[in-house]
Coordinates of C-alpha atoms and ligand atoms in Angstrom, one line a residue:
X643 CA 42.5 58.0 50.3
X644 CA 43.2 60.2 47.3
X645 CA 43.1 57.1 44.9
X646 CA 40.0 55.7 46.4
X647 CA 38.4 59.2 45.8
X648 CA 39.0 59.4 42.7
X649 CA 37.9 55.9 41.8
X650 CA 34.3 56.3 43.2
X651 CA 34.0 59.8 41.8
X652 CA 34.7 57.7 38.2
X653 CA 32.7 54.8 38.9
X654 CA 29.8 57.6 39.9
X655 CA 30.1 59.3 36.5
X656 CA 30.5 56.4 34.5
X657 CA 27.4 54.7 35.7
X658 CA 25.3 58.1 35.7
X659 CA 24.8 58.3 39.4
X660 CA 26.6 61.7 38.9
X661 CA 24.8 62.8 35.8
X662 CA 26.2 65.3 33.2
X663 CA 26.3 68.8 34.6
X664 CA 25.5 67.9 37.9
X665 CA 27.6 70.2 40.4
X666 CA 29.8 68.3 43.1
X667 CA 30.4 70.1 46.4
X668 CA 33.3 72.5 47.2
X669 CA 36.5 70.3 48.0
X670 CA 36.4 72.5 51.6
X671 CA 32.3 70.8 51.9
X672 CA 33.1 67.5 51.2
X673 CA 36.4 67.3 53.1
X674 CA 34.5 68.3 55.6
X675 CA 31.9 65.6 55.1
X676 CA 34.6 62.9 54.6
X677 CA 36.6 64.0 57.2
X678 CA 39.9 64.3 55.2
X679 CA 41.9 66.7 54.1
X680 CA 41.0 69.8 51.7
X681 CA 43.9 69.0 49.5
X682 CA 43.1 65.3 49.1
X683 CA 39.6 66.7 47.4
X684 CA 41.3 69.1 45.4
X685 CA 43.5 66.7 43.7
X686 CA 41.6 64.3 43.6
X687 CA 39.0 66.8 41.7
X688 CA 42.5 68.3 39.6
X689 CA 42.9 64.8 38.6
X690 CA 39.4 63.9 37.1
X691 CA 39.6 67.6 35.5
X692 CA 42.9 66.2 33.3
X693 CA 41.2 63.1 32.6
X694 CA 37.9 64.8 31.3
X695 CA 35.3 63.5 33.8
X696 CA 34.8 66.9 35.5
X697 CA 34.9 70.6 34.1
X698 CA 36.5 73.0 36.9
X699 CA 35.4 77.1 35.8
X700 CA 36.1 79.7 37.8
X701 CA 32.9 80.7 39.8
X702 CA 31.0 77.7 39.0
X703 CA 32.7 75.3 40.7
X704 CA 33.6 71.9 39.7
X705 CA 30.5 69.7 37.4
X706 CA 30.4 66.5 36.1
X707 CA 31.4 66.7 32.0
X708 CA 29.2 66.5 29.3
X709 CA 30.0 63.0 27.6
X710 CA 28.8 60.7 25.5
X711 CA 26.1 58.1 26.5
X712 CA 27.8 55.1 27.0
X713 CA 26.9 51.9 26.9
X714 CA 26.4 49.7 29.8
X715 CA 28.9 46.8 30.2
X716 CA 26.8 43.4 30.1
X717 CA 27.1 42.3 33.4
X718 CA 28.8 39.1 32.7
X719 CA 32.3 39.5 32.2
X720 CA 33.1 39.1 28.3
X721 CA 36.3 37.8 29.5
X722 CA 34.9 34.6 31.2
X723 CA 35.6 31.3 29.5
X724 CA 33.0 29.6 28.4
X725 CA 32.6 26.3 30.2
X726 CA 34.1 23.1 28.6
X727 CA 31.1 20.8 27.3
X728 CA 30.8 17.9 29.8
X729 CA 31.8 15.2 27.0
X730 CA 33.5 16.8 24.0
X731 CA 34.2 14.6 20.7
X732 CA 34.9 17.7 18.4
X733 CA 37.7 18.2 16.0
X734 CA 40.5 20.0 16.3
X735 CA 42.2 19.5 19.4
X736 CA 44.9 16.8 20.8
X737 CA 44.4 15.8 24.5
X738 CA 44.9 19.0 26.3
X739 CA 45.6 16.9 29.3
X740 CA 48.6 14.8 28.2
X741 CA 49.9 18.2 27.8
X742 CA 53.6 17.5 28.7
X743 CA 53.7 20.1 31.7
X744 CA 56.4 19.2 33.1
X745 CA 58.9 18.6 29.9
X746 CA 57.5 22.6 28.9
X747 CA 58.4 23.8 32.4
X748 CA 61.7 22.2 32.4
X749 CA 62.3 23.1 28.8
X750 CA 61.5 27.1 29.8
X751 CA 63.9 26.8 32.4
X752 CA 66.8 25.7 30.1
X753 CA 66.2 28.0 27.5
X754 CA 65.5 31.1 29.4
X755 CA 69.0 30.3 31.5
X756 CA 70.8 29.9 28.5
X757 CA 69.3 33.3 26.2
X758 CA 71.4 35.9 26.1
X759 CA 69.6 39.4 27.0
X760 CA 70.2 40.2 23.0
X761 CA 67.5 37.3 22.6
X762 CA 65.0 39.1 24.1
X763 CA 64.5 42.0 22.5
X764 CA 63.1 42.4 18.7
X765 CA 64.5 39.6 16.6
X766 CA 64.9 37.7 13.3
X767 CA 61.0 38.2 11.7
X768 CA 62.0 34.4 10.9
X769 CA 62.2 33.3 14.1
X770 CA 64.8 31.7 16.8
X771 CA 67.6 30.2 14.9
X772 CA 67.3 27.9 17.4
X773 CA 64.0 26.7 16.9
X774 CA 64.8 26.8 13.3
X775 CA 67.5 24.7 13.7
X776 CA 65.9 22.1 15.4
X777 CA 63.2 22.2 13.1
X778 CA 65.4 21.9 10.6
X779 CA 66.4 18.5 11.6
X780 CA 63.4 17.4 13.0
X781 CA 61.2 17.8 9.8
X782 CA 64.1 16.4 7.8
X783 CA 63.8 13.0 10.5
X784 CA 60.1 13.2 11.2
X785 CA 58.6 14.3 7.6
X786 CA 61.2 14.1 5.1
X787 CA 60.9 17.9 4.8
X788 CA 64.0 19.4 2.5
X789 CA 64.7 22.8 4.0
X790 CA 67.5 24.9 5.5
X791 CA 67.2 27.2 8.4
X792 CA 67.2 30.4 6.1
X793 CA 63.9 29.3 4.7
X794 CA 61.7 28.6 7.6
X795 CA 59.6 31.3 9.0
X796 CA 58.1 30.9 12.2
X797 CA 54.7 31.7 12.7
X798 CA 51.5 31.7 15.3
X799 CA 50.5 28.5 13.8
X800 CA 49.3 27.6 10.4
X801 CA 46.4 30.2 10.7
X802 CA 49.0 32.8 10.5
X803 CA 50.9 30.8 8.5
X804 CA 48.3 30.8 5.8
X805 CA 47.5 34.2 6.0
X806 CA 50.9 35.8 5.2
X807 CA 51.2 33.5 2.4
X808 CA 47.9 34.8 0.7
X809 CA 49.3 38.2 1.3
X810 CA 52.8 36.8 -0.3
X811 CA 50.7 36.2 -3.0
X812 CA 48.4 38.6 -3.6
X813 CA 51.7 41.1 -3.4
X814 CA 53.0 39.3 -6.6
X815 CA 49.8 39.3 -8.3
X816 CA 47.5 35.8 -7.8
X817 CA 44.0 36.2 -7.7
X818 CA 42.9 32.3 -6.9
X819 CA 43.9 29.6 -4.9
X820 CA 42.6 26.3 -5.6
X821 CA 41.6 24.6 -2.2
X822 CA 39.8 20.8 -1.4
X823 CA 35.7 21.6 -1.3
X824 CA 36.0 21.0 2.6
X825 CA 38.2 23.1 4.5
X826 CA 37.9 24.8 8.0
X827 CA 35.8 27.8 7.3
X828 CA 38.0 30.1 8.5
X829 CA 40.8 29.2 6.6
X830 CA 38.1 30.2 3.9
X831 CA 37.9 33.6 5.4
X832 CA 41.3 34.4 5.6
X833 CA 42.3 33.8 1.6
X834 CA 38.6 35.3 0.6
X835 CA 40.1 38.4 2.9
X836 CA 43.1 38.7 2.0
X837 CA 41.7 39.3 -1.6
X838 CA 42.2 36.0 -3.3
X839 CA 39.2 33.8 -5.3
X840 CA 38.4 30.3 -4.2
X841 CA 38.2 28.1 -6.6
X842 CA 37.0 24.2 -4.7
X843 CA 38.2 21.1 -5.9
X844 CA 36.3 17.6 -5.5
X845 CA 37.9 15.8 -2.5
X846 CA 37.0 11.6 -3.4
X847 CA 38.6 8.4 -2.4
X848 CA 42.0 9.8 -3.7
X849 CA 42.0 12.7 -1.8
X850 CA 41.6 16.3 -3.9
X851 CA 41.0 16.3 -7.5
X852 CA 43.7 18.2 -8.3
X853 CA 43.2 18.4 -12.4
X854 CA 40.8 21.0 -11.0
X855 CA 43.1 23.4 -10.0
X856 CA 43.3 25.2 -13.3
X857 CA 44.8 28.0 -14.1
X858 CA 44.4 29.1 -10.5
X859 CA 47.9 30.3 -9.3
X860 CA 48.3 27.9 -5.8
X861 CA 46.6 25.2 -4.7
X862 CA 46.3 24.4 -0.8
X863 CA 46.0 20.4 0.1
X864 CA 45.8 18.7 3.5
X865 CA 48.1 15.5 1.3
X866 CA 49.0 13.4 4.2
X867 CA 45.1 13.1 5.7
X868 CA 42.8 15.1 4.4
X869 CA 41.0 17.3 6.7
X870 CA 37.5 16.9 7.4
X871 CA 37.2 14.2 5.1
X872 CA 39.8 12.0 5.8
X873 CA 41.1 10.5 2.9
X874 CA 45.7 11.0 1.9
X875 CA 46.3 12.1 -1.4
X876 CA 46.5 9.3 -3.8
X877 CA 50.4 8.9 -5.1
X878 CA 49.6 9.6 -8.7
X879 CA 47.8 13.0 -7.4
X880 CA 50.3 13.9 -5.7
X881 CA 52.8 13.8 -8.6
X882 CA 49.8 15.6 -10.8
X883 CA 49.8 18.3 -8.1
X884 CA 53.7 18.7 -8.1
X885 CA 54.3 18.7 -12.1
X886 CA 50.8 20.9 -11.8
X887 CA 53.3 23.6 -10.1
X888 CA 56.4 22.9 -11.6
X889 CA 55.4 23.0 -15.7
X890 CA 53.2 26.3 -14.9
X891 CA 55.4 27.8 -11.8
X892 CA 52.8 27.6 -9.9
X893 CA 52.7 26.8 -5.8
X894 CA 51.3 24.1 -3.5
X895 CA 50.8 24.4 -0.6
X896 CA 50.8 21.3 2.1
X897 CA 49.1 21.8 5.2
X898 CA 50.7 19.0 7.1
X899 CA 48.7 19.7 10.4
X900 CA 48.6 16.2 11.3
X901 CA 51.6 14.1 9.3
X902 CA 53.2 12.9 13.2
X903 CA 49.9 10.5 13.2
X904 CA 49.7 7.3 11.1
X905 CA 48.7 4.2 12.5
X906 CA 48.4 1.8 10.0
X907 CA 51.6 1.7 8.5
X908 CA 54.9 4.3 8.8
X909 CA 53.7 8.1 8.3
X910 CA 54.4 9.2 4.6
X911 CA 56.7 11.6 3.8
X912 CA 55.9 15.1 2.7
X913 CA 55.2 16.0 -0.8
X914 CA 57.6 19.4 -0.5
X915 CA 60.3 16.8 -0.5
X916 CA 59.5 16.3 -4.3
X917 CA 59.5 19.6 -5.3
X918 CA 61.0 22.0 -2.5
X919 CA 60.7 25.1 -5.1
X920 CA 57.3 24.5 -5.6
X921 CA 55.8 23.1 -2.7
X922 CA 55.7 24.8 0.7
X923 CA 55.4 22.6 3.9
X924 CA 53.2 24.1 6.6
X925 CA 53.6 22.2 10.0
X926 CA 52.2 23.2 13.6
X927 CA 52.6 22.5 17.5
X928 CA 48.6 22.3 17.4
X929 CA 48.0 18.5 17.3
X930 CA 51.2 17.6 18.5
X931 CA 51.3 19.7 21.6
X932 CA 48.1 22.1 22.4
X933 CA 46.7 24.9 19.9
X934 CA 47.7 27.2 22.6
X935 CA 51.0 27.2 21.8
X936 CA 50.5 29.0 18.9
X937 CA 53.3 27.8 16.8
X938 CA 53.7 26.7 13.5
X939 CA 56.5 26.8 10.5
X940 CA 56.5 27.3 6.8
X941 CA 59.3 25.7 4.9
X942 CA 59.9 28.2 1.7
X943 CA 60.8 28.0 -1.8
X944 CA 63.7 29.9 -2.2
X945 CA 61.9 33.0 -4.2
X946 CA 59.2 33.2 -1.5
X947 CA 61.3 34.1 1.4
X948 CA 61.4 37.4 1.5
X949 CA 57.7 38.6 0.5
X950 CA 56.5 36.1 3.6
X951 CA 59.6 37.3 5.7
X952 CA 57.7 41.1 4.6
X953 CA 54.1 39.6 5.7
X954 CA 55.2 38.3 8.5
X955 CA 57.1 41.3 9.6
X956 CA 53.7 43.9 9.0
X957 CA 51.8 41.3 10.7
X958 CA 53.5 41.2 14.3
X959 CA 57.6 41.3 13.8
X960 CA 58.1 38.2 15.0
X961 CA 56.6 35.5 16.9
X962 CA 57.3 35.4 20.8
X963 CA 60.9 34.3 21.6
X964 CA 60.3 32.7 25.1
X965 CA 57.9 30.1 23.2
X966 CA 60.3 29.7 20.6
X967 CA 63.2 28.9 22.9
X968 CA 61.0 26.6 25.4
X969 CA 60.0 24.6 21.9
X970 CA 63.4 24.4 20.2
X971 CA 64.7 23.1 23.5
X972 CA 61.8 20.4 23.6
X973 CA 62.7 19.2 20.7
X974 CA 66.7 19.4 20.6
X975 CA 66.3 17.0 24.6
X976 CA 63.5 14.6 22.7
X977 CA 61.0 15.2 25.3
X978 CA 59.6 16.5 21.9
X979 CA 59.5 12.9 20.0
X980 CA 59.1 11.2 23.0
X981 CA 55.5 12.9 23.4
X982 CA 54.6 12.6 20.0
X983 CA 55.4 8.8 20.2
X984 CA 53.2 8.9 23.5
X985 CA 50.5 10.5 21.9
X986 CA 50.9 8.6 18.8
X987 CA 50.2 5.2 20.4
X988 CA 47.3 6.8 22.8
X989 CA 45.3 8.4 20.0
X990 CA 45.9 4.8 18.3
X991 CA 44.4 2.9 20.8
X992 CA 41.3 5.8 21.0
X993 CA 40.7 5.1 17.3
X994 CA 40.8 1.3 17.7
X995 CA 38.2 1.5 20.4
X996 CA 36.1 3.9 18.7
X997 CA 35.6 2.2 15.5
X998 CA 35.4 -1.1 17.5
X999 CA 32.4 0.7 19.5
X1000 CA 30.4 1.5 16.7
X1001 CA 30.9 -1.7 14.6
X1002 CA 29.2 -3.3 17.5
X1003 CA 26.5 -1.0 18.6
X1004 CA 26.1 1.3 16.2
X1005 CA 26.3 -0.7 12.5
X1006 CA 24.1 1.7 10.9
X1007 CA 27.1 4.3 10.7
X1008 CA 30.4 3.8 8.8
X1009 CA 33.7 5.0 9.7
X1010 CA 35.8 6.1 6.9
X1011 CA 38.8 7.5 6.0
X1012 CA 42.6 6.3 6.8
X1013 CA 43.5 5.2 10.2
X1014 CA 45.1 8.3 11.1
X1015 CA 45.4 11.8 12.5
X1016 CA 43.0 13.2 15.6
X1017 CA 39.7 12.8 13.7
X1018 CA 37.6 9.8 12.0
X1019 CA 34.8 10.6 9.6
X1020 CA 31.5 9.1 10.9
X1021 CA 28.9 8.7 7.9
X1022 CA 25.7 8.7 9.0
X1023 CA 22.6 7.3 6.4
X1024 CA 21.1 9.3 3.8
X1025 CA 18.2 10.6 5.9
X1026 CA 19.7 11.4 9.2
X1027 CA 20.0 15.0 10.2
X1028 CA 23.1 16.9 11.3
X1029 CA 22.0 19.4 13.3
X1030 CA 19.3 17.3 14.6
X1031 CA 21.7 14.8 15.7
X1032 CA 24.3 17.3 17.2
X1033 CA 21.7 19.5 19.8
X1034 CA 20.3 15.9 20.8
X1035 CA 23.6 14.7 21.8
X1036 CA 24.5 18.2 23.3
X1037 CA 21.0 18.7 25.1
X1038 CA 20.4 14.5 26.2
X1039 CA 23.8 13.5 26.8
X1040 CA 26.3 16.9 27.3
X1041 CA 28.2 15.6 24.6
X1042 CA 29.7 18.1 22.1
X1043 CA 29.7 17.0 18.6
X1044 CA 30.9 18.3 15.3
X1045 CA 28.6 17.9 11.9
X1046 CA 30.6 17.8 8.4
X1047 CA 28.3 20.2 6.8
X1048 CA 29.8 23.8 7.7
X1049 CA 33.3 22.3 6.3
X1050 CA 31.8 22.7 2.7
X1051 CA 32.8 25.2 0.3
X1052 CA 29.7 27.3 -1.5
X1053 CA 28.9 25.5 -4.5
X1054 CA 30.8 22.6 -3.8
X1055 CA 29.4 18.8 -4.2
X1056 CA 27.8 18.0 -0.9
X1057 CA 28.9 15.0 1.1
X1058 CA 27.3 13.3 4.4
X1059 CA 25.2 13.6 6.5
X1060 CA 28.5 12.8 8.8
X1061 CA 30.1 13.8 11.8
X1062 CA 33.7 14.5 12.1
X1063 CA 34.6 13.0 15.5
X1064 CA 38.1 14.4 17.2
X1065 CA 38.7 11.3 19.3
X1066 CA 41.8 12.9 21.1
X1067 CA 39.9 16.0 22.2
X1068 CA 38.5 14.2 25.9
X1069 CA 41.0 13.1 28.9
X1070 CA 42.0 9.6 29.2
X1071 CA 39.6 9.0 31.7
X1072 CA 36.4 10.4 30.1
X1073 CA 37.0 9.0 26.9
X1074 CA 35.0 5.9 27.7
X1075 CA 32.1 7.7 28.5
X1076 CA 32.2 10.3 25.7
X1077 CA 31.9 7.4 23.2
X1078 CA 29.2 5.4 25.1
X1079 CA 27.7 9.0 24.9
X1080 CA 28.3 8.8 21.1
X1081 CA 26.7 5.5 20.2
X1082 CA 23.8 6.5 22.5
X1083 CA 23.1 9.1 21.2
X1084 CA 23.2 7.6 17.2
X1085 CA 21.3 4.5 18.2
X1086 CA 18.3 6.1 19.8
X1087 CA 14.7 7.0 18.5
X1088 CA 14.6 11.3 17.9
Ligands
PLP1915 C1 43.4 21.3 8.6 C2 44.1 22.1 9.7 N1 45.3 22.6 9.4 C3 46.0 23.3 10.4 C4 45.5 23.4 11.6 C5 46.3 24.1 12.7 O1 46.1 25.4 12.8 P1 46.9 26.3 13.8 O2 48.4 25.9 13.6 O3 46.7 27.7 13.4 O4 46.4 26.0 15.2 C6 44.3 22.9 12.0 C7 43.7 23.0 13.3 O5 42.6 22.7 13.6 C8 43.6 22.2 11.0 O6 42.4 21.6 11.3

């Protein structure tokens, strides 16, 4: 009775129906009224005193408190989800419904049975030795990463990844990272926030022009697949990029977010495998498993350990060891590889069909880029319009789509019109549909 009191007494000042000053009745009046007790008011009033919604003074009796106006609460919660689009072909995401449920669930139960208590309180800023172990050896198998459990750090995916390296670096002095002239923007964000100067280099058949770098002190590549764009780094660049860091000390950095998908021929390997003192290797559970999982891994040059080990540490200690545990025991069954190969031949297939769709009803546009990864670059002609494009297909057809245009660095040399077109983001069953959806929408009259 006392709780409920007090709750509509707060919900009456909060929302003004009590409005400042006003003076609430003597706890003897309104117990009366309410028909409880006298002390249930009086606490109930002692409690709002404490928490500063009412004044008690002696011979006044008990008012509401002077506070603040506030500010309403929109009346839609701000923590609904938004609503999925009813087809979605945007980048970014792996098919969140070949999730491996089951494999996770069984995976958390193994680990968690097997953690000591010690594992779960604050930890190695690293992460697991566990999942670094596994890692370890998987990356060694999987990417031809060179890289001992010492030098991986764990983080919540590349996005944090990235941005306790630019810290890292800005700690031992760099001012500019060289990065391809289409990124995601916020990977923009976070090095222009952590202090650091972007200097774009021209992304072309070969992948980034990495003679552009300069005298900037890293330079960040998507080698394997470039991201939006879609071209790998062309062998000879990739040797430019590593004798780039090693004759001036300098770093790369290899965003490897989608290296576990190559269709056309055996993945390559990583570049840090040239150059593991000057390259680091940035992987993530994004593409491979869902982006909610929120894990990722740098693989670090000796010298860089302990200023990201630092970053890391500032930034949130460590990442969370349940997830860490659950993951390293996914991979250390296989359930881990035997997803990836799942996925690798489903998001084949998707690619096959897509490409086959728009050969055939939709020549006008022009798929480009290798056949790999979770995205294909769709060029559109010269006078199409983006964002024209993208509303009609949201508004006509409830089809999300993703234009190539915000991916652009300021001042860098504009490509497209194009769409980048994440062809794992629907479910099996509505992929069909999503790319009927697709060629309807870039065959019709505006
Ligand atoms: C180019 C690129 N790198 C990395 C990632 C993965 O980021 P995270 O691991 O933070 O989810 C993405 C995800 O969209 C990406 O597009």
């Amino acid at each position: 009775v006392r709780a409920g009191l007090e709750q509509a007494l707060r919900d009456a000042v909060r929302t003004a129906r009590l409005a400042p000053g006003v003076r609430l009745p003597s706890s003897r009046a309104l117990a009366h009224d309410l028909g409880i007790a006298r002390n249930t008011v009086a606490d109930a009033y002692g409690q709002l005193v404490a928490e500063g919604w009412l004044v008690a003074r002696q011979g006044s009796g008990t008012r509401v408190a002077d506070r603040a106006p506030l500010v309403e609460q929109a009346s839609s919660s701000p923590v609904a989800e938004q609503p999925p689009p009813r087809f979605d072909l945007r980048p970014g995401a792996p098919d969140l419904a070949a999730f491996p449920r089951a494999a996770w669930l069984a995976a958390a139960r193994r680990a968690l049975s097997a953690a000591s208590d010690h594992a779960l309180g604050y930890g190695d800023p690293r992460g697991r030795p566990e999942l670094r172990e596994a890692l370890v050896a998987y990356l060694a198998r999987a990417r031809a990463v060179r890289v001992t459990p010492d030098r991986l750090v764990v983080c919540s995916g590349y996005t944090q990844g990235l941005s306790v390296l630019c810290e890292a670096l800005r700690g031992r002095g760099a001012t500019t990272l060289a990065m391809e002239s289409h990124v995601l923007r916020d990977y923009r964000e976070i090095v222009a926030a952590r202090g650091l100067r972007l200097a774009p280099m021209t992304v072309d058949d070969e992948g980034a022009v990495v003679a552009e770098a300069g005298d900037a002190d890293a330079m960040l590549l998507t080698p394997t697949h470039q991201f939006p764009l879609g071209a790998p780094l062309a062998p000879q660049r990739r040797t430019d990029a590593v004798r780039w860091a090693v004759e001036h000390r300098r770093l790369v950095v290899e965003d490897d977010y989608d290296g576990e998908f190559r269709y056309d021929r055996q993945p390559v390997g990583a570049m840090q495998g040239l150059a593991p003192e000057q390259v680091v290797y940035a992987g993530t559970a994004s593409k491979t498993l869902a982006p909610g999982v929120r894990l990722g891994w740098l693989a670090l040059p000796a010298d860089l350990v302990d200023d990201v080990v630092e970053a890391k540490t500032l930034a949130d200690r460590h990442s969370s060891t349940f997830d860490q545990l659950t993951l390293a025991q996914l991979i250390a069954s296989g359930a881990y590889d035997r997803h990836v190969r799942r996925a690798r031949l489903a998001y084949r297939r998707r690619r096959d069909r897509l490409v086959a769709a728009l050969a055939r009803d939709a020549p006008h546009v022009r798929v480009t880029g290798i056949a790999a990864g979770l995205h294909a670059l769709v060029e559109l002609p010269e006078d199409a319009d983006e964002e024209e494009l993208i509303a009609r297909a949201a508004q006509r057809h409830g089809l999300a789509l993703a234009g190539l245009a915000p991916y652009r660095a300021a001042g860098a040399h504009a490509r497209g019109p194009a769409l980048v077109v994440g062809y794992a983001t629907p479910p099996e069953h509505a992929f069909t549909a999503a790319v009927a959806r697709l060629v309807a929408a870039l065959v019709e009259r505006e």
